[in-house]
mmCIF file of C-alpha atoms and ligand atoms in Angstrom:
data_model
loop_
_atom_site.group_PDB
_atom_site.id
_atom_site.type_symbol
_atom_site.label_atom_id
_atom_site.label_comp_id
_atom_site.label_asym_id
_atom_site.label_seq_id
_atom_site.Cartn_x
_atom_site.Cartn_y
_atom_site.Cartn_z
ATOM 1 C CA MET A 1 2.433 26.262 1.556
ATOM 2 C CA SER A 2 3.781 23.352 0.087
ATOM 3 C CA VAL A 3 7.118 22.109 2.066
ATOM 4 C CA SER A 4 9.994 19.834 2.132
ATOM 5 C CA ASP A 5 11.686 17.701 4.591
ATOM 6 C CA THR A 6 15.569 17.721 5.670
ATOM 7 C CA LEU A 7 16.513 16.033 2.575
ATOM 8 C CA GLY A 8 14.920 18.251 0.050
ATOM 9 C CA ARG A 9 12.067 15.625 -0.504
ATOM 10 C CA PRO A 10 8.434 17.279 -0.386
ATOM 11 C CA VAL A 11 5.296 15.652 0.356
ATOM 12 C CA ARG A 12 2.902 14.448 -2.334
ATOM 13 C CA ASP A 13 1.194 11.146 -0.786
ATOM 14 C CA LEU A 14 -1.009 10.660 1.793
ATOM 15 C CA ARG A 15 -1.950 6.957 2.700
ATOM 16 C CA ILE A 16 -4.698 6.345 4.918
ATOM 17 C CA SER A 17 -5.387 3.582 6.806
ATOM 18 C CA VAL A 18 -8.336 3.426 7.604
ATOM 19 C CA THR A 19 -8.638 0.312 9.710
ATOM 20 C CA ASP A 20 -6.255 -2.784 11.317
ATOM 21 C CA ARG A 21 -8.193 -5.134 11.331
ATOM 22 C CA CYS A 22 -8.313 -7.750 7.684
ATOM 23 C CA ASN A 23 -10.736 -10.733 6.672
ATOM 24 C CA PHE A 24 -7.296 -11.936 5.208
ATOM 25 C CA ARG A 25 -4.047 -13.663 6.932
ATOM 26 C CA CYS A 26 -1.584 -13.340 5.106
ATOM 27 C CA THR A 27 1.269 -14.829 6.119
ATOM 28 C CA TYR A 28 4.065 -12.144 4.602
ATOM 29 C CA CYS A 29 1.851 -9.102 6.795
ATOM 30 C CA MET A 30 -0.130 -10.572 9.692
ATOM 31 C CA PRO A 31 0.405 -14.794 9.893
ATOM 32 C CA LYS A 32 -2.469 -16.580 11.655
ATOM 33 C CA GLU A 33 0.085 -16.870 15.576
ATOM 34 C CA ILE A 34 0.084 -13.633 15.974
ATOM 35 C CA PHE A 35 -2.335 -11.640 14.291
ATOM 36 C CA HIS A 36 -5.687 -14.584 16.480
ATOM 37 C CA HIS A 37 -8.756 -14.157 18.329
ATOM 38 C CA GLY A 38 -6.662 -12.255 21.197
ATOM 39 C CA TYR A 39 -5.368 -9.707 19.849
ATOM 40 C CA GLU A 40 -5.727 -6.277 20.251
ATOM 41 C CA PHE A 41 -6.854 -4.727 17.527
ATOM 42 C CA VAL A 42 -7.873 -0.841 17.342
ATOM 43 C CA GLU A 43 -10.612 -0.332 19.644
ATOM 44 C CA ARG A 44 -14.050 1.457 17.183
ATOM 45 C CA GLY A 45 -14.026 4.501 19.096
ATOM 46 C CA GLU A 46 -10.603 5.194 18.943
ATOM 47 C CA LEU A 47 -10.538 5.161 15.110
ATOM 48 C CA LEU A 48 -10.319 8.597 14.275
ATOM 49 C CA SER A 49 -14.262 8.948 12.477
ATOM 50 C CA PHE A 50 -14.182 10.041 9.468
ATOM 51 C CA GLU A 51 -14.557 14.058 10.085
ATOM 52 C CA GLU A 52 -11.030 13.549 11.780
ATOM 53 C CA ILE A 53 -9.591 11.915 8.919
ATOM 54 C CA ASP A 54 -10.763 15.019 5.964
ATOM 55 C CA ARG A 55 -9.828 17.264 9.205
ATOM 56 C CA VAL A 56 -5.939 15.510 8.482
ATOM 57 C CA VAL A 57 -6.390 15.191 4.949
ATOM 58 C CA ARG A 58 -7.216 19.159 4.536
ATOM 59 C CA SER A 59 -4.572 19.915 6.025
ATOM 60 C CA PHE A 60 -1.721 17.366 4.044
ATOM 61 C CA VAL A 61 -2.499 18.922 1.007
ATOM 62 C CA ARG A 62 -2.491 22.535 2.123
ATOM 63 C CA HIS A 63 0.816 21.130 2.701
ATOM 64 C CA GLY A 64 1.532 19.833 -0.722
ATOM 65 C CA VAL A 65 -0.622 15.956 -0.888
ATOM 66 C CA ARG A 66 -2.172 15.936 -4.276
ATOM 67 C CA LYS A 67 -2.778 11.732 -4.045
ATOM 68 C CA LEU A 68 -4.891 10.191 -1.761
ATOM 69 C CA ARG A 69 -5.031 6.019 -0.477
ATOM 70 C CA LEU A 70 -7.232 4.317 1.443
ATOM 71 C CA THR A 71 -5.590 1.248 2.936
ATOM 72 C CA GLY A 72 -5.717 -1.040 6.078
ATOM 73 C CA GLY A 73 -5.525 -3.530 7.363
ATOM 74 C CA GLU A 74 -8.840 -4.283 4.205
ATOM 75 C CA PRO A 75 -10.255 -0.589 3.837
ATOM 76 C CA LEU A 76 -13.639 -2.227 2.554
ATOM 77 C CA LEU A 77 -14.077 -3.387 5.855
ATOM 78 C CA ARG A 78 -15.111 -0.435 7.633
ATOM 79 C CA LYS A 79 -18.401 0.732 8.022
ATOM 80 C CA GLY A 80 -18.836 3.941 5.749
ATOM 81 C CA ILE A 81 -16.036 3.770 4.109
ATOM 82 C CA GLU A 82 -18.192 5.256 0.199
ATOM 83 C CA GLY A 83 -19.531 7.772 2.960
ATOM 84 C CA LEU A 84 -15.259 9.082 3.704
ATOM 85 C CA ILE A 85 -14.702 8.643 -0.026
ATOM 86 C CA ALA A 86 -17.427 10.768 -0.926
ATOM 87 C CA GLN A 87 -15.988 13.188 1.854
ATOM 88 C CA LEU A 88 -12.472 13.064 0.370
ATOM 89 C CA ALA A 89 -13.560 13.558 -3.428
ATOM 90 C CA LEU A 90 -15.174 16.830 -2.818
ATOM 91 C CA ILE A 91 -11.305 18.497 -1.793
ATOM 92 C CA PRO A 92 -10.423 20.806 -3.915
ATOM 93 C CA ASP A 93 -6.542 19.883 -5.725
ATOM 94 C CA VAL A 94 -6.618 16.162 -4.914
ATOM 95 C CA GLU A 95 -6.070 14.671 -7.649
ATOM 96 C CA ASP A 96 -6.011 10.784 -7.029
ATOM 97 C CA LEU A 97 -8.414 9.086 -5.055
ATOM 98 C CA THR A 98 -7.474 5.387 -4.702
ATOM 99 C CA LEU A 99 -7.845 2.430 -2.587
ATOM 100 C CA THR A 100 -5.489 -0.992 -2.003
ATOM 101 C CA THR A 101 -7.548 -3.769 -0.754
ATOM 102 C CA ASN A 102 -7.519 -7.786 -1.272
ATOM 103 C CA GLY A 103 -10.461 -7.921 -3.510
ATOM 104 C CA ALA A 104 -12.814 -10.060 -1.430
ATOM 105 C CA LEU A 105 -15.624 -7.668 -1.074
ATOM 106 C CA LEU A 106 -15.058 -5.611 -4.193
ATOM 107 C CA ASP A 107 -17.109 -7.548 -6.189
ATOM 108 C CA ARG A 108 -20.348 -6.256 -4.370
ATOM 109 C CA LYS A 109 -18.200 -2.903 -2.856
ATOM 110 C CA ALA A 110 -17.137 -0.955 -6.345
ATOM 111 C CA PRO A 111 -20.228 0.334 -7.575
ATOM 112 C CA ASP A 112 -20.560 2.545 -4.687
ATOM 113 C CA LEU A 113 -17.253 3.158 -4.318
ATOM 114 C CA ALA A 114 -17.537 4.142 -7.849
ATOM 115 C CA ALA A 115 -20.653 6.174 -6.763
ATOM 116 C CA ALA A 116 -18.980 7.678 -4.315
ATOM 117 C CA GLY A 117 -16.756 9.312 -6.122
ATOM 118 C CA LEU A 118 -13.416 6.865 -5.264
ATOM 119 C CA HIS A 119 -11.103 6.925 -9.051
ATOM 120 C CA ARG A 120 -9.016 3.808 -8.956
ATOM 121 C CA VAL A 121 -8.856 -0.273 -6.982
ATOM 122 C CA THR A 122 -5.387 -1.656 -6.492
ATOM 123 C CA VAL A 123 -5.745 -5.226 -6.094
ATOM 124 C CA SER A 124 -3.709 -7.748 -4.308
ATOM 125 C CA LEU A 125 -3.326 -11.297 -5.995
ATOM 126 C CA ASP A 126 -0.003 -13.384 -5.571
ATOM 127 C CA SER A 127 -1.095 -16.348 -7.422
ATOM 128 C CA MET A 128 -3.550 -17.691 -9.912
ATOM 129 C CA ASP A 129 -3.063 -21.102 -8.642
ATOM 130 C CA ASP A 130 -5.625 -21.215 -5.740
ATOM 131 C CA THR A 131 -3.582 -23.844 -3.306
ATOM 132 C CA VAL A 132 -0.584 -20.940 -3.559
ATOM 133 C CA PHE A 133 -2.879 -18.209 -3.079
ATOM 134 C CA MET A 134 -5.196 -19.953 0.372
ATOM 135 C CA ALA A 135 -1.835 -21.139 1.718
ATOM 136 C CA MET A 136 -0.999 -17.276 1.268
ATOM 137 C CA ASN A 137 -3.702 -15.709 2.384
ATOM 138 C CA ASP A 138 -4.367 -18.250 4.967
ATOM 139 C CA VAL A 139 -8.107 -18.079 5.367
ATOM 140 C CA ASP A 140 -8.613 -20.425 2.496
ATOM 141 C CA PHE A 141 -9.973 -17.510 0.022
ATOM 142 C CA GLY A 142 -9.987 -18.485 -4.305
ATOM 143 C CA VAL A 143 -8.298 -16.969 -6.812
ATOM 144 C CA GLN A 144 -11.681 -16.072 -8.173
ATOM 145 C CA GLY A 145 -13.597 -14.589 -5.678
ATOM 146 C CA VAL A 146 -10.525 -11.523 -6.139
ATOM 147 C CA LEU A 147 -11.082 -12.305 -9.994
ATOM 148 C CA ASP A 148 -14.898 -11.428 -9.712
ATOM 149 C CA GLY A 149 -13.527 -8.565 -7.617
ATOM 150 C CA ILE A 150 -11.298 -6.923 -10.660
ATOM 151 C CA ALA A 151 -14.372 -7.568 -12.955
ATOM 152 C CA ALA A 152 -16.504 -5.082 -10.940
ATOM 153 C CA ALA A 153 -14.165 -2.760 -10.834
ATOM 154 C CA ALA A 154 -13.340 -2.559 -13.849
ATOM 155 C CA THR A 155 -17.080 -2.869 -14.980
ATOM 156 C CA ALA A 156 -17.526 0.298 -12.021
ATOM 157 C CA GLY A 157 -14.877 2.599 -14.086
ATOM 158 C CA LEU A 158 -12.287 1.758 -10.887
ATOM 159 C CA ALA A 159 -9.281 1.642 -13.509
ATOM 160 C CA PRO A 160 -6.639 1.452 -14.940
ATOM 161 C CA ILE A 161 -6.474 -1.280 -11.870
ATOM 162 C CA LYS A 162 -3.046 -2.237 -10.631
ATOM 163 C CA ILE A 163 -2.898 -5.763 -9.281
ATOM 164 C CA ASN A 164 -0.051 -6.612 -6.993
ATOM 165 C CA MET A 165 1.988 -10.103 -6.257
ATOM 166 C CA VAL A 166 4.090 -9.693 -3.210
ATOM 167 C CA VAL A 167 6.767 -12.022 -4.283
ATOM 168 C CA LYS A 168 8.208 -14.905 -2.139
ATOM 169 C CA ARG A 169 10.680 -16.319 -2.853
ATOM 170 C CA GLY A 170 9.606 -20.955 -2.853
ATOM 171 C CA VAL A 171 6.162 -19.728 -1.784
ATOM 172 C CA ASN A 172 4.951 -18.207 -4.813
ATOM 173 C CA ASP A 173 8.413 -17.543 -7.371
ATOM 174 C CA GLY A 174 6.791 -19.998 -9.712
ATOM 175 C CA SER A 175 3.038 -17.985 -10.582
ATOM 176 C CA ILE A 176 5.611 -14.871 -11.624
ATOM 177 C CA LEU A 177 4.787 -16.038 -15.153
ATOM 178 C CA ASP A 178 0.940 -17.084 -14.713
ATOM 179 C CA MET A 179 0.315 -13.780 -12.872
ATOM 180 C CA ALA A 180 2.167 -11.702 -16.065
ATOM 181 C CA ARG A 181 0.096 -14.322 -18.508
ATOM 182 C CA HIS A 182 -3.069 -13.925 -17.136
ATOM 183 C CA PHE A 183 -2.958 -9.633 -17.336
ATOM 184 C CA LYS A 184 -1.232 -9.340 -19.904
ATOM 185 C CA GLY A 185 -3.329 -7.543 -22.937
ATOM 186 C CA SER A 186 -6.342 -7.266 -19.783
ATOM 187 C CA GLY A 187 -5.292 -3.145 -19.689
ATOM 188 C CA HIS A 188 -4.671 -3.864 -15.704
ATOM 189 C CA THR A 189 -1.087 -3.474 -14.826
ATOM 190 C CA ILE A 190 0.423 -6.112 -12.319
ATOM 191 C CA ARG A 191 3.356 -5.184 -9.948
ATOM 192 C CA PHE A 192 5.823 -7.333 -8.619
ATOM 193 C CA ILE A 193 6.573 -6.501 -5.403
ATOM 194 C CA GLU A 194 10.166 -7.615 -2.898
ATOM 195 C CA TYR A 195 9.101 -9.456 -0.423
ATOM 196 C CA MET A 196 9.964 -6.494 2.646
ATOM 197 C CA ASP A 197 11.271 -6.572 6.091
ATOM 198 C CA VAL A 198 7.742 -4.738 7.482
ATOM 199 C CA GLY A 199 7.041 -5.017 11.495
ATOM 200 C CA THR A 200 8.734 -7.509 12.969
ATOM 201 C CA THR A 201 5.760 -10.085 12.948
ATOM 202 C CA ASN A 202 6.547 -12.234 9.715
ATOM 203 C CA GLY A 203 10.212 -13.731 10.208
ATOM 204 C CA TRP A 204 11.892 -11.851 6.999
ATOM 205 C CA ARG A 205 14.697 -13.139 5.417
ATOM 206 C CA LEU A 206 17.039 -11.794 3.316
ATOM 207 C CA ASP A 207 16.846 -14.862 1.393
ATOM 208 C CA ASP A 208 13.413 -15.437 1.225
ATOM 209 C CA VAL A 209 13.752 -12.362 -1.513
ATOM 210 C CA VAL A 210 13.410 -13.060 -5.329
ATOM 211 C CA PRO A 211 15.528 -9.512 -6.438
ATOM 212 C CA ALA A 212 13.206 -7.385 -9.063
ATOM 213 C CA ARG A 213 16.181 -7.456 -11.293
ATOM 214 C CA ASP A 214 15.665 -11.638 -11.492
ATOM 215 C CA ILE A 215 12.182 -11.061 -12.089
ATOM 216 C CA ILE A 216 12.681 -8.788 -14.605
ATOM 217 C CA GLU A 217 14.817 -11.592 -16.627
ATOM 218 C CA MET A 218 12.508 -14.442 -16.704
ATOM 219 C CA LEU A 219 9.324 -12.084 -17.986
ATOM 220 C CA ASP A 220 12.033 -9.668 -20.757
ATOM 221 C CA ARG A 221 12.995 -13.883 -21.361
ATOM 222 C CA GLU A 222 9.373 -15.181 -21.617
ATOM 223 C CA PHE A 223 7.860 -11.884 -23.405
ATOM 224 C CA GLY A 224 9.912 -9.188 -24.134
ATOM 225 C CA ILE A 225 10.107 -6.498 -22.289
ATOM 226 C CA GLU A 226 11.506 -2.741 -22.203
ATOM 227 C CA PRO A 227 11.651 -0.509 -19.595
ATOM 228 C CA VAL A 228 9.970 3.376 -19.040
ATOM 229 C CA ASP A 229 9.918 6.090 -17.940
ATOM 230 C CA PRO A 230 9.047 7.601 -14.774
ATOM 231 C CA SER A 231 5.604 9.646 -15.314
ATOM 232 C CA TYR A 232 6.466 11.364 -12.325
ATOM 233 C CA ARG A 233 8.963 12.301 -9.073
ATOM 234 C CA GLY A 234 8.589 9.742 -6.397
ATOM 235 C CA GLU A 235 7.023 6.260 -8.354
ATOM 236 C CA VAL A 236 7.141 3.758 -6.540
ATOM 237 C CA ALA A 237 7.272 1.261 -9.600
ATOM 238 C CA GLN A 238 9.848 0.744 -12.162
ATOM 239 C CA ARG A 239 7.559 0.769 -15.143
ATOM 240 C CA TRP A 240 8.483 -2.275 -17.742
ATOM 241 C CA ARG A 241 6.369 -2.390 -21.574
ATOM 242 C CA TYR A 242 5.980 -5.347 -23.252
ATOM 243 C CA ARG A 243 7.283 -4.946 -26.338
ATOM 244 C CA ASP A 244 4.230 -5.984 -28.651
ATOM 245 C CA GLY A 245 2.487 -3.544 -27.041
ATOM 246 C CA THR A 246 -0.251 -5.437 -24.744
ATOM 247 C CA GLY A 247 0.643 -3.465 -21.535
ATOM 248 C CA GLU A 248 3.212 -2.541 -18.975
ATOM 249 C CA VAL A 249 3.775 -5.210 -15.771
ATOM 250 C CA GLY A 250 5.914 -2.797 -13.079
ATOM 251 C CA VAL A 251 8.175 -4.323 -10.245
ATOM 252 C CA ILE A 252 8.978 -2.706 -6.517
ATOM 253 C CA THR A 253 12.301 -3.114 -5.533
ATOM 254 C CA SER A 254 11.985 -1.871 -2.088
ATOM 255 C CA VAL A 255 14.663 -4.508 -0.985
ATOM 256 C CA THR A 256 17.591 -4.212 -3.645
ATOM 257 C CA GLN A 257 17.367 -0.891 -4.950
ATOM 258 C CA PRO A 258 16.132 1.241 -2.789
ATOM 259 C CA PHE A 259 13.794 4.462 -4.052
ATOM 260 C CA CYS A 260 14.615 6.707 -0.144
ATOM 261 C CA GLY A 261 15.744 9.853 -1.787
ATOM 262 C CA ASP A 262 11.881 9.909 -3.796
ATOM 263 C CA CYS A 263 9.759 8.600 -1.101
ATOM 264 C CA THR A 264 7.178 11.702 -1.124
ATOM 265 C CA ARG A 265 4.687 9.742 0.823
ATOM 266 C CA ALA A 266 3.690 9.995 4.329
ATOM 267 C CA ARG A 267 0.847 6.984 6.487
ATOM 268 C CA LEU A 268 -2.059 8.241 8.493
ATOM 269 C CA SER A 269 -2.551 5.061 10.963
ATOM 270 C CA ALA A 270 -5.951 3.849 12.009
ATOM 271 C CA GLU A 271 -6.047 5.687 14.561
ATOM 272 C CA GLY A 272 -4.376 8.576 14.203
ATOM 273 C CA VAL A 273 -1.099 8.301 14.007
ATOM 274 C CA VAL A 274 1.216 10.084 11.003
ATOM 275 C CA TYR A 275 4.590 8.383 10.328
ATOM 276 C CA THR A 276 7.238 9.499 7.790
ATOM 277 C CA CYS A 277 8.294 5.947 6.656
ATOM 278 C CA LEU A 278 6.900 1.737 6.033
ATOM 279 C CA PHE A 279 9.456 0.888 8.354
ATOM 280 C CA ALA A 280 9.301 3.388 11.238
ATOM 281 C CA THR A 281 9.430 2.734 15.074
ATOM 282 C CA SER A 282 7.603 5.975 15.570
ATOM 283 C CA GLY A 283 5.447 8.177 15.012
ATOM 284 C CA THR A 284 3.064 11.757 15.429
ATOM 285 C CA ASP A 285 -0.001 10.627 17.519
ATOM 286 C CA LEU A 286 -2.753 13.922 15.394
ATOM 287 C CA ARG A 287 -5.644 11.425 17.449
ATOM 288 C CA ALA A 288 -4.791 13.415 20.126
ATOM 289 C CA VAL A 289 -4.119 17.448 18.550
ATOM 290 C CA LEU A 290 -7.263 17.098 17.194
ATOM 291 C CA ARG A 291 -9.143 16.141 20.031
ATOM 292 C CA ALA A 292 -7.538 18.371 22.647
ATOM 293 C CA GLY A 293 -9.811 21.107 20.364
ATOM 294 C CA ALA A 294 -6.912 22.328 17.620
ATOM 295 C CA SER A 295 -7.572 24.753 15.234
ATOM 296 C CA ASP A 296 -7.121 24.068 11.302
ATOM 297 C CA GLU A 297 -3.463 27.120 11.841
ATOM 298 C CA MET A 298 -2.405 24.264 15.283
ATOM 299 C CA LEU A 299 -2.794 21.518 13.261
ATOM 300 C CA ASP A 300 -0.977 22.894 10.422
ATOM 301 C CA GLU A 301 1.796 23.697 12.295
ATOM 302 C CA VAL A 302 1.965 20.500 13.631
ATOM 303 C CA VAL A 303 1.944 18.435 10.688
ATOM 304 C CA SER A 304 3.953 20.967 8.739
ATOM 305 C CA GLY A 305 6.604 19.927 11.929
ATOM 306 C CA ILE A 306 6.392 16.089 11.160
ATOM 307 C CA TRP A 307 7.857 16.983 7.519
ATOM 308 C CA THR A 308 9.976 19.525 7.338
ATOM 309 C CA ASN A 309 12.198 16.939 10.079
ATOM 310 C CA ARG A 310 11.854 14.147 8.961
ATOM 311 C CA ALA A 311 14.723 11.668 7.698
ATOM 312 C CA ASP A 312 14.169 9.122 6.791
ATOM 313 C CA ARG A 313 16.044 7.247 4.632
ATOM 314 C CA TYR A 314 15.584 2.935 6.135
ATOM 315 C CA SER A 315 15.958 1.077 2.876
ATOM 316 C CA GLU A 316 18.843 3.044 2.047
ATOM 317 C CA THR A 317 20.410 2.381 5.510
ATOM 318 C CA ARG A 318 19.146 -1.419 5.800
ATOM 319 C CA SER A 319 21.400 -4.231 7.082
ATOM 320 C CA SER A 320 21.369 -6.512 9.913
ATOM 321 C CA GLN A 321 21.619 -3.736 12.870
ATOM 322 C CA THR A 322 18.051 -2.399 10.964
ATOM 323 C CA ALA A 323 16.968 -5.790 11.437
ATOM 324 C CA GLY A 324 15.949 -6.339 15.615
ATOM 325 C CA LEU A 325 14.692 -2.113 15.316
ATOM 326 C CA HIS A 326 10.641 -2.927 16.398
ATOM 327 C CA LYS A 327 9.107 -1.291 13.477
ATOM 328 C CA VAL A 328 5.314 -0.444 13.567
ATOM 329 C CA GLU A 329 3.208 -3.709 11.606
ATOM 330 C CA MET A 330 1.979 -2.921 8.068
ATOM 331 C CA SER A 331 -1.743 -3.762 8.931
ATOM 332 C CA TYR A 332 -1.205 -0.956 11.501
ATOM 333 C CA LEU A 333 0.626 1.509 10.111
ATOM 334 C CA GLY A 334 -0.936 1.220 6.549
ATOM 335 C CA GLY A 335 0.651 -0.838 4.008
HETATM 336 N N1 LIG B 1 -5.995 -4.997 2.669
HETATM 337 C C1 LIG B 1 -5.788 -4.281 1.173
HETATM 338 C C2 LIG B 1 -4.218 -5.935 -0.110
HETATM 339 O O1 LIG B 1 -4.122 -6.774 1.197
HETATM 340 O O2 LIG B 1 -4.283 -5.353 -0.726
HETATM 341 C C3 LIG B 1 -5.040 -3.390 1.449
HETATM 342 C C4 LIG B 1 -3.305 -3.224 2.662
HETATM 343 S S1 LIG B 1 -2.012 -4.694 2.678
HETATM 344 C C5 LIG B 1 -1.098 -4.124 4.172
HETATM 345 C C6 LIG B 1 -0.931 -3.485 1.411
HETATM 346 C C7 LIG B 1 -0.338 -3.785 0.225
HETATM 347 O O3 LIG B 1 0.978 -4.565 1.126
HETATM 348 C C8 LIG B 1 -0.390 -5.493 -0.190
HETATM 349 O O4 LIG B 1 -0.398 -5.103 -1.359
HETATM 350 C C9 LIG B 1 -0.092 -6.611 0.133
HETATM 351 O O5 LIG B 1 0.337 -7.152 -0.198
HETATM 352 C C10 LIG B 1 1.581 -5.548 0.648
HETATM 353 N N2 LIG B 1 2.344 -6.139 1.468
HETATM 354 C C11 LIG B 1 1.884 -6.856 3.017
HETATM 355 N N3 LIG B 1 3.084 -7.102 3.396
HETATM 356 C C12 LIG B 1 4.132 -6.805 2.531
HETATM 357 C C13 LIG B 1 5.750 -7.076 2.442
HETATM 358 N N4 LIG B 1 6.517 -8.050 4.253
HETATM 359 N N5 LIG B 1 6.497 -7.110 2.054
HETATM 360 C C14 LIG B 1 5.625 -6.046 0.528
HETATM 361 N N6 LIG B 1 4.733 -6.477 0.540
HETATM 362 C C15 LIG B 1 3.740 -6.247 1.166
#
């Protein structure tokens, strides 16, 4: 029973936040001034259990989801995450089971994640330069630790690996070519992400965004690149390849070239709220539905209602008016 929303978009991808906690304090995502010791993260008992996540995922799969991504917060901080992966890997019709991580714990965890049935990983890395990277993650974590995690993931077979780099003007735009050079020919695909106005705590300004077309021009001048056709509807990154055949890069243009028309993603927060847009101000509490004893049929009815009523197209309507909205933080609803 595949469903479509009010704009004719099916639901294909489910992003599952397994924790709102993180061991980094990236200044553009979880700035220390807000996410400090006194910050009230979701309590353990408030988190969806693995069984509850499994039920919600199965319902979304019945409605058309084929791709699952575990995220957060930092998903590798969730105790027993391998157990959840093993459970999700058993669900028929799931074609892609993946996870986004900052890579800090990947060196240690990659073999167990692969053994549990994870297909691949996306690793975030914002610079090859320790000074720049540490200033961005704000916990003094060095580049080599992430590179070790990427190497461990590749050895464990969690490939092809994608590398996410959020580009912020005047902060790490000087690292774009270094990053491209490092991963060119490695078999890993780097994706340059326009800095987005997610949540309300990162002090986002349009002037901080480096438009993807500038990044593309820079890469073309240095290495020579050409566009690649998207491989499926709803692919978020625009794909480009090096003309010399040494691999691909992607750009994610949420700010300058919105792709709401093709957005097939739903997001499940760590405490069970479903959001139908990364820039949402509210969602639907499925934990309450589950804990009230709902049957699978009742759960399906709620999930179906969430999707068929969906009308979000935030990035296409972004303006000075939307800037003041009280949007949910990305670390909470799942990046
Ligand atoms: N902790 C994991 C990680 O670091 O990859 C997963 C969660 S994180 C919120 C997911 C992705 O969102 C990361 O690649 C991160 O860089 C990106 N991100 C966070 N805030 C962003 C923003 N304001 N604009 C663009 N991307 C952002």
